[in-house]
PDB file of C-alpha atoms and ligand atoms in Angstrom:
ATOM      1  CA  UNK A1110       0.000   0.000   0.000  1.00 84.00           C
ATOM      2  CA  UNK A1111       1.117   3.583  -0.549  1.00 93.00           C
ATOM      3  CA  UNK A1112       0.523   6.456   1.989  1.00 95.00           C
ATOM      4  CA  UNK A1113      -1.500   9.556   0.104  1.00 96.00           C
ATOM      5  CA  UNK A1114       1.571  11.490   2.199  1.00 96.00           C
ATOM      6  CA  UNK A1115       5.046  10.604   3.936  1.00 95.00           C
ATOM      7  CA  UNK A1116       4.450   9.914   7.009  1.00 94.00           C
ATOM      8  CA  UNK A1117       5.554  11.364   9.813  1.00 93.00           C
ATOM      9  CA  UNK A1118       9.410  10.914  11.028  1.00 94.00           C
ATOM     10  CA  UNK A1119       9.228   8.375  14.378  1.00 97.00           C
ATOM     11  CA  UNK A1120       9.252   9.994  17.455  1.00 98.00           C
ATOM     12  CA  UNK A1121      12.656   9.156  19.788  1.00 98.00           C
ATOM     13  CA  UNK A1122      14.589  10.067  22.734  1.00 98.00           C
ATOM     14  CA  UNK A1123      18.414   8.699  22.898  1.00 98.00           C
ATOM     15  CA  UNK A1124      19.310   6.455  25.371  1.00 97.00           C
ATOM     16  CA  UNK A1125      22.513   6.495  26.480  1.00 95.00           C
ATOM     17  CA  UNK A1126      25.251   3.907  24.581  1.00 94.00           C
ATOM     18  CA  UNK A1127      22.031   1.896  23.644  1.00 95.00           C
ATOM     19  CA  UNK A1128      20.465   4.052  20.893  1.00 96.00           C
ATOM     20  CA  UNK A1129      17.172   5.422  19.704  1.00 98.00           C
ATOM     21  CA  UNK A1130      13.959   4.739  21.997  1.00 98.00           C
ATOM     22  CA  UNK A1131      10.915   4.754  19.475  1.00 98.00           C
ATOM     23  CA  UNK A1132       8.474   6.598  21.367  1.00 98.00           C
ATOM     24  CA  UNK A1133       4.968   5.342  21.168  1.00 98.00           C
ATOM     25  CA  UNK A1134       2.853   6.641  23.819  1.00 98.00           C
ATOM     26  CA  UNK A1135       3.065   9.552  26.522  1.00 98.00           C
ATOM     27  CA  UNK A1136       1.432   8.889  29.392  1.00 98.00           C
ATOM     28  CA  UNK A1137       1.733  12.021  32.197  1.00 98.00           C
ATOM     29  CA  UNK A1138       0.710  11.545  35.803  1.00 98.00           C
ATOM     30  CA  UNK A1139      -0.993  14.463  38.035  1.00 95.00           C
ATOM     31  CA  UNK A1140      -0.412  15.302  41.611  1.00 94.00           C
ATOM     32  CA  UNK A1141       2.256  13.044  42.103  1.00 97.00           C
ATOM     33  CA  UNK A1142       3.888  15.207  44.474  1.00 96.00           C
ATOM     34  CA  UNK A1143       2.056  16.623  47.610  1.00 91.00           C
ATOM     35  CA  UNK A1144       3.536  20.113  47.855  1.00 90.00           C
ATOM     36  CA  UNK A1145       2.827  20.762  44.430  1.00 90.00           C
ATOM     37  CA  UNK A1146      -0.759  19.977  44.465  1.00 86.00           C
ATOM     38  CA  UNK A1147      -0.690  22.055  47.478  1.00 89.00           C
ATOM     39  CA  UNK A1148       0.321  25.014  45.415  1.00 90.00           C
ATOM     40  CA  UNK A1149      -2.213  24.111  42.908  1.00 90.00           C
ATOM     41  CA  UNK A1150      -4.831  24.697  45.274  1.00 90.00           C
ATOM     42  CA  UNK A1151      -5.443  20.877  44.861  1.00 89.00           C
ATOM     43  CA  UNK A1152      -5.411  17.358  47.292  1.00 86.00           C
ATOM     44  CA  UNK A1153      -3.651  14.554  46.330  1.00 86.00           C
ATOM     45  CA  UNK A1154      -6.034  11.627  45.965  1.00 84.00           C
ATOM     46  CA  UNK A1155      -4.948   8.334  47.470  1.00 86.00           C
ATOM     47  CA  UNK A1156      -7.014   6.328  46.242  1.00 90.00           C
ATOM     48  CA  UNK A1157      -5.682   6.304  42.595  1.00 94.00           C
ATOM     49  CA  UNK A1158      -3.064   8.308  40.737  1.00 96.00           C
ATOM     50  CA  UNK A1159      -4.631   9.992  37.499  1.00 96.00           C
ATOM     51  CA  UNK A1160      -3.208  10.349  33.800  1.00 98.00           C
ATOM     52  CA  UNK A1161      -3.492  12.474  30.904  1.00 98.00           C
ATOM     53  CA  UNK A1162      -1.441  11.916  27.809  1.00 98.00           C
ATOM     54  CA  UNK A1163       0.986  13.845  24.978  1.00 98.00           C
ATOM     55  CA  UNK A1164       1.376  13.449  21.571  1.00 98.00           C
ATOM     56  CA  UNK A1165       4.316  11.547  20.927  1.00 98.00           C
ATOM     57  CA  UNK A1166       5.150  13.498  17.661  1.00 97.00           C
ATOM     58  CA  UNK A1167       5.110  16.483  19.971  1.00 98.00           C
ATOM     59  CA  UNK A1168       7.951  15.839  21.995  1.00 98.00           C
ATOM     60  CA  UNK A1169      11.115  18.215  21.440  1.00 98.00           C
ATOM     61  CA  UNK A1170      14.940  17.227  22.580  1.00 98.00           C
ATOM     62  CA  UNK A1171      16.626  19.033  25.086  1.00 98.00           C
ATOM     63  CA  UNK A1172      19.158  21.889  23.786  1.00 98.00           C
ATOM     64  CA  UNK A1173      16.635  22.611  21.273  1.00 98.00           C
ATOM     65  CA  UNK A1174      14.552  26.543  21.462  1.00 98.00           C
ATOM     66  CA  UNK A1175      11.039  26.029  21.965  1.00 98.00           C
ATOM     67  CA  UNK A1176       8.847  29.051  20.196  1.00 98.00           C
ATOM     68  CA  UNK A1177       6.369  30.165  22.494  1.00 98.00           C
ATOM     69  CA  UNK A1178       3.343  28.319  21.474  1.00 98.00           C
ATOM     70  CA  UNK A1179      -0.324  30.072  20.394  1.00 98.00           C
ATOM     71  CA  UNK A1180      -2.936  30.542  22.741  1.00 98.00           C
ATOM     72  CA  UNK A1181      -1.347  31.135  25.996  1.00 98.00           C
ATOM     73  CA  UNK A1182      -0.524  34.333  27.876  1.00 98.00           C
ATOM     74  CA  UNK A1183       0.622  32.046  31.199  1.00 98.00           C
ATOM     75  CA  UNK A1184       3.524  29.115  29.341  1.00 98.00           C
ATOM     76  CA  UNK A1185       4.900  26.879  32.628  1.00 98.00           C
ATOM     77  CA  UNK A1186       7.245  24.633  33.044  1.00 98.00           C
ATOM     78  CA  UNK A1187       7.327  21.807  35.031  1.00 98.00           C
ATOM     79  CA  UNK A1188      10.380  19.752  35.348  1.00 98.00           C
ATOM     80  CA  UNK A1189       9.737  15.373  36.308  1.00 98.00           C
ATOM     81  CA  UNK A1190      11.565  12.089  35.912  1.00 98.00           C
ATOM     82  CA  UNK A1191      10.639  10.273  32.659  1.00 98.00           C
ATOM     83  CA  UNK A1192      10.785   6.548  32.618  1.00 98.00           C
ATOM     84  CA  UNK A1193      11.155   4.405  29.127  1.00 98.00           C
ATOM     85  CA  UNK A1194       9.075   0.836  29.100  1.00 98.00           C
ATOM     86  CA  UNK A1195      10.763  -2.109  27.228  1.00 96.00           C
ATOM     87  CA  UNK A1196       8.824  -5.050  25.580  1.00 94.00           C
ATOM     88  CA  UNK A1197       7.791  -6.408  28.871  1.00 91.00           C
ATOM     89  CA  UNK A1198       6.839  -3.211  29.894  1.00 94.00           C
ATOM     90  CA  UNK A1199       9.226  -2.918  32.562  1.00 95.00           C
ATOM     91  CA  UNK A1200      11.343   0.436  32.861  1.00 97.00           C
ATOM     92  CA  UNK A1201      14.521   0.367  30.837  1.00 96.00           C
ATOM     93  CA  UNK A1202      15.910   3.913  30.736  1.00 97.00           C
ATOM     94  CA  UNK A1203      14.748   7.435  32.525  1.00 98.00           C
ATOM     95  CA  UNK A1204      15.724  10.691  31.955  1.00 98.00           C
ATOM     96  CA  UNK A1205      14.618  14.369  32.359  1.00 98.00           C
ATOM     97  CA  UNK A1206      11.834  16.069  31.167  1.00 98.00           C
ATOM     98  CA  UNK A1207       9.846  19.009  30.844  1.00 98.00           C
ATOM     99  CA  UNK A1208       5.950  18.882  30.915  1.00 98.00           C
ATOM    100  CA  UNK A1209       5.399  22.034  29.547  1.00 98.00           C
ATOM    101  CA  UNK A1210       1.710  23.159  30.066  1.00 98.00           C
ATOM    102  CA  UNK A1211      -0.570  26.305  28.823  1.00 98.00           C
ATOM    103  CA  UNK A1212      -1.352  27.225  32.742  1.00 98.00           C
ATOM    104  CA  UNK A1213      -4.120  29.565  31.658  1.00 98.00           C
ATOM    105  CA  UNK A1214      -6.257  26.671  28.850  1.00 98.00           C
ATOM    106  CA  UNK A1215      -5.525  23.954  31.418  1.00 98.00           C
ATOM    107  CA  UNK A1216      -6.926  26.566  34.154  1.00 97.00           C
ATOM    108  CA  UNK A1217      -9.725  26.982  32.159  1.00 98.00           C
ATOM    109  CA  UNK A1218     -10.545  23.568  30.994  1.00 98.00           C
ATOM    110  CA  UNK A1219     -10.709  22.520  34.815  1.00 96.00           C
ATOM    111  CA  UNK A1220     -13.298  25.505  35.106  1.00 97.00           C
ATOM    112  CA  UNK A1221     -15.577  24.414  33.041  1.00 98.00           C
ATOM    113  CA  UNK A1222     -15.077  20.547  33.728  1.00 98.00           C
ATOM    114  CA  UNK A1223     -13.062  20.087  30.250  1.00 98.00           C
ATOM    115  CA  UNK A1224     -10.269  18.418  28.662  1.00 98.00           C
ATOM    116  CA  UNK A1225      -7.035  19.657  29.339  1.00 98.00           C
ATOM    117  CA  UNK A1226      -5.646  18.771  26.055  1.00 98.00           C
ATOM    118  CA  UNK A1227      -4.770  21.869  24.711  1.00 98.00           C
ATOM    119  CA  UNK A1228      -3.092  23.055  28.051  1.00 98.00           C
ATOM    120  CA  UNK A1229      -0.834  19.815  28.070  1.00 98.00           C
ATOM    121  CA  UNK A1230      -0.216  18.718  24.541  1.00 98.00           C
ATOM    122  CA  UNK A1231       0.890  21.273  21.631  1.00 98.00           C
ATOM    123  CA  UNK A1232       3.858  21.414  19.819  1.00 98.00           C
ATOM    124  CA  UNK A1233       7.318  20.958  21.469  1.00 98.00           C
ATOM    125  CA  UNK A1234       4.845  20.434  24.864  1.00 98.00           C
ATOM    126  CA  UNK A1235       6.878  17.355  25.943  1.00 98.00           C
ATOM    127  CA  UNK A1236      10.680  17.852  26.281  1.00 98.00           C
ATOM    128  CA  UNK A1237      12.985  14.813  26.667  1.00 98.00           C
ATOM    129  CA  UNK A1238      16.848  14.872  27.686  1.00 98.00           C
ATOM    130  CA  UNK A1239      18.900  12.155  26.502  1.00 98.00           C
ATOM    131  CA  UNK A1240      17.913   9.000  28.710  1.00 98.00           C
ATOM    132  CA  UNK A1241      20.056   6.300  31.018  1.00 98.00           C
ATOM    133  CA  UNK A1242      19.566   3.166  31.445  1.00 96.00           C
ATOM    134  CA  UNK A1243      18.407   2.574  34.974  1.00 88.00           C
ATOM    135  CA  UNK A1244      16.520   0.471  37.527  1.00 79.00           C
ATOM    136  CA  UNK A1245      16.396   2.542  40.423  1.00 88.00           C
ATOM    137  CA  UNK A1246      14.861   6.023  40.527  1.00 94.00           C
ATOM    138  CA  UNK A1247      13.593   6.013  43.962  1.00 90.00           C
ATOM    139  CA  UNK A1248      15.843   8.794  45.476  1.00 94.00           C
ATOM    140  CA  UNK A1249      17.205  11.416  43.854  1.00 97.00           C
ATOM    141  CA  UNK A1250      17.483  15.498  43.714  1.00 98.00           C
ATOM    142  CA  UNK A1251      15.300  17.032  41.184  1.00 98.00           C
ATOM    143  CA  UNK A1252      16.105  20.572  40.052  1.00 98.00           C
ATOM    144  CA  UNK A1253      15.107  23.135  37.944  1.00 98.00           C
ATOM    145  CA  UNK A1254      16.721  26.651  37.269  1.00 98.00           C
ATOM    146  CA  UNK A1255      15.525  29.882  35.068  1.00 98.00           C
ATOM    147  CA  UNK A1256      18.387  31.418  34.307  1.00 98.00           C
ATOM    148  CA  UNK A1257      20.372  30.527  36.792  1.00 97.00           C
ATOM    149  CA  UNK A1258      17.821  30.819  39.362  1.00 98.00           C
ATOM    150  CA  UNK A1259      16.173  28.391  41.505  1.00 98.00           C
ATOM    151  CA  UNK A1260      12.486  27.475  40.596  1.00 98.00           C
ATOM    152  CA  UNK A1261      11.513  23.582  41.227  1.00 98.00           C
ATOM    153  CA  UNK A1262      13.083  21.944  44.016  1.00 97.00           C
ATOM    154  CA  UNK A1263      12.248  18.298  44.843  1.00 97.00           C
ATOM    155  CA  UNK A1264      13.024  14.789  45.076  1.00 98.00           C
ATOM    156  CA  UNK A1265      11.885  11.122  43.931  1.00 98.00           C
ATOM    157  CA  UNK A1266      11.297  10.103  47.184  1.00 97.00           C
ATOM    158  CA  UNK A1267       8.530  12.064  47.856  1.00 96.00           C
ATOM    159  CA  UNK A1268       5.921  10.940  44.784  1.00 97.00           C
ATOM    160  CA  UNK A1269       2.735  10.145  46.380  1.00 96.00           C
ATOM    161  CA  UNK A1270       2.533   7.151  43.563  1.00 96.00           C
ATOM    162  CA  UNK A1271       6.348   5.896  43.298  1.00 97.00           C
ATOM    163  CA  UNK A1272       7.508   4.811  39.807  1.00 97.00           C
ATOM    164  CA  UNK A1273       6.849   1.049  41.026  1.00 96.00           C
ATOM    165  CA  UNK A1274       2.806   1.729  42.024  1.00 96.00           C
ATOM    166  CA  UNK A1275       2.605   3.745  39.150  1.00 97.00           C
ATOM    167  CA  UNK A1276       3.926   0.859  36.849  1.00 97.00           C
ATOM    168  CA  UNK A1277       1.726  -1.681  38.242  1.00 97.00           C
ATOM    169  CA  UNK A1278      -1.553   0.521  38.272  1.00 97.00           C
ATOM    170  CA  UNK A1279      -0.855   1.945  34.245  1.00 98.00           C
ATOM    171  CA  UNK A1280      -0.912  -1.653  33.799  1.00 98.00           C
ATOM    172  CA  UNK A1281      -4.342  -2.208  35.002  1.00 98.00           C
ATOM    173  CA  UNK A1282      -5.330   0.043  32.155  1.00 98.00           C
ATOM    174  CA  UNK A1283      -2.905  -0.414  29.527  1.00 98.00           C
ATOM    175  CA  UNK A1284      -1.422  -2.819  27.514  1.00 98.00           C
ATOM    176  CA  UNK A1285       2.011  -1.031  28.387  1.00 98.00           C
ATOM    177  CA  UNK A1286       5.192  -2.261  26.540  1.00 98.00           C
ATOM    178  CA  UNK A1287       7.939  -1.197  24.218  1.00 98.00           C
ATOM    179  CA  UNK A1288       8.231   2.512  23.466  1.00 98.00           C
ATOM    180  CA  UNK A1289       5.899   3.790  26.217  1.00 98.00           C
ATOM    181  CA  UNK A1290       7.081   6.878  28.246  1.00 98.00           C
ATOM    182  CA  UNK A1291       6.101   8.018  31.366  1.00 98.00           C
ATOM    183  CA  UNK A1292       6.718  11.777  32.813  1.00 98.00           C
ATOM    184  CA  UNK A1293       6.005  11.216  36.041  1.00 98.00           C
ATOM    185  CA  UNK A1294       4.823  14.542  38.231  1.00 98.00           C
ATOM    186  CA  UNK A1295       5.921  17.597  38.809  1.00 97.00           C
ATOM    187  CA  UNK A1296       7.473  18.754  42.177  1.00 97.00           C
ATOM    188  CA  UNK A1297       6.789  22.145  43.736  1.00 96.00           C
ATOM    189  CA  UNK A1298       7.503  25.348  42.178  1.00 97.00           C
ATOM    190  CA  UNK A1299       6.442  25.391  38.724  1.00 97.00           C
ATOM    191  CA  UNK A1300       5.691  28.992  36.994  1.00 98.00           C
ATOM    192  CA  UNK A1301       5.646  30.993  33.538  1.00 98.00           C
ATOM    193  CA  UNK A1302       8.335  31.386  31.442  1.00 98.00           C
ATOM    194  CA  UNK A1303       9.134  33.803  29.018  1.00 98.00           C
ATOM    195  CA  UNK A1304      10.651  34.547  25.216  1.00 98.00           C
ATOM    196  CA  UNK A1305      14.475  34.719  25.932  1.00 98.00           C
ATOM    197  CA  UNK A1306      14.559  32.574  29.112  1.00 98.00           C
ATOM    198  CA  UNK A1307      17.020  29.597  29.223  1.00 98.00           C
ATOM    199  CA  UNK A1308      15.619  26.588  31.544  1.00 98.00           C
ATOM    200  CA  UNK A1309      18.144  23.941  32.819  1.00 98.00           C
ATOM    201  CA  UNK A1310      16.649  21.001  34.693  1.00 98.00           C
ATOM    202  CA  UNK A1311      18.557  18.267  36.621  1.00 98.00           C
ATOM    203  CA  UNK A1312      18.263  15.011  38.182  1.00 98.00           C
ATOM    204  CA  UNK A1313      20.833  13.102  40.076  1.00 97.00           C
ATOM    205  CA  UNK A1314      22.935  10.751  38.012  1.00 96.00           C
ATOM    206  CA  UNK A1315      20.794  11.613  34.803  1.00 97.00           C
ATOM    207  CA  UNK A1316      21.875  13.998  32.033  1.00 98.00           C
ATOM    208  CA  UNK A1317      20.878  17.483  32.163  1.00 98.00           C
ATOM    209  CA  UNK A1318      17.853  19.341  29.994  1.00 98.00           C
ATOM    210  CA  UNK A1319      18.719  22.277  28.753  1.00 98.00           C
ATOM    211  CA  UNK A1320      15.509  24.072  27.126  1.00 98.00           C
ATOM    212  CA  UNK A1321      15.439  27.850  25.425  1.00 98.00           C
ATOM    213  CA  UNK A1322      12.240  29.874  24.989  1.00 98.00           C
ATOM    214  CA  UNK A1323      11.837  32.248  21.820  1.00 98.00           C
ATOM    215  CA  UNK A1324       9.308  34.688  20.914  1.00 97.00           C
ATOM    216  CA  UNK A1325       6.137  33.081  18.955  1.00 92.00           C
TER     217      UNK A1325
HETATM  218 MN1  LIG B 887       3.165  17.494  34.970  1.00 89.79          MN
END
């Protein structure tokens, strides 16, 4: 069969001395992290951890200039620990990322009991930093900087849902395997960035994101 049009390239993130990890799915996870829902003016449910998803055609690598998308007057960032799913749908590789997030559409959409899809997943709305291969993400320093200064402040240890529970309850509602990515929460202190800014985002023993904003 012939397509009408090419398709589109695969979506990827590099893992580290392994190669490319074809990205098929983004799956995001809400209030994973106390003091951020806190700042949210939200409560962390028990009960269940929640989900939303990304495109996977629009995630952007780290080092690249993200143009500051349409339709937003309040662009945040918020920095987490992605984990990469193998065949068996255990986790293979993690690595930084950025959920980057409309603030003002998702605001809205929770107003008026919506979708948040167009506050979570636009162009460039997933960033990805080269990835390690891993099996332990349980403790470790996350970071995020604007310019040199301190904005997100956190660490693995204190997910509500740890990357383990999280695993095992995605798999109660997915078939999850080979090329599935998971950005995991956000800690505290995510906020707006703006055309010229320069993010850098860190986790312990994972290579850096490095993310800069241009004008639209
Ligand atoms: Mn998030």
């Amino acid at each position: 069969m012939t397509f009408l049009f090419d398709p589109a390239p695969v979506a990827s993130v590099a893992v580290a001395g392994r190669g490319a990890f074809a990205i098929r799915r983004v799956f995001c996870v809400g209030r994973n992290y106390a003091a951020h829902a806190a700042e949210m003016g939200n409560e962390v449910d028990r009960a269940a951890p929640f989900y939303f998803t990304k495109t996977p055609m629009h995630v952007m690598a780290s080092g690249g200039v993200l143009a500051y998308p349409p339709g937003t007057a309040e662009l945040h960032h918020e920095i987490e620990l992605a984990v990469a799913l193998g065949p068996d749908g255990r986790m293979i590789a993690a690595g930084v990322a950025l959920d980057m997030t409309r603030r003002d559409l998702q605001a809205a959409a929770k107003e008026t009991r919506r979708p948040w899809d167009t506050g979570k997943d636009f162009e460039g709305a997933a960033v990805l930093a080269p990835m390690s291969s891993l099996e332990d993400v349980g403790a470790r320093d996350v970071a995020l900087d604007v310019n040199g200064g301190a904005r997100q402040r956190g660490n693995t240890r204190d997910m509500v849902w740890p990357v383990p529970a999280l695993l095992g309850h995605l798999a109660t509602l997915y078939d999850l395997g080979a090329g599935d990515v998971i950005l995991t929460g956000t800690p505290a202190g995510v906020g707006a960035v703006q055309p010229g800014d320069r993010l850098t985002g860190r986790i312990d023993g994972l290579e850096p994101l490095t993310l800069g904003i241009a004008p639209r």
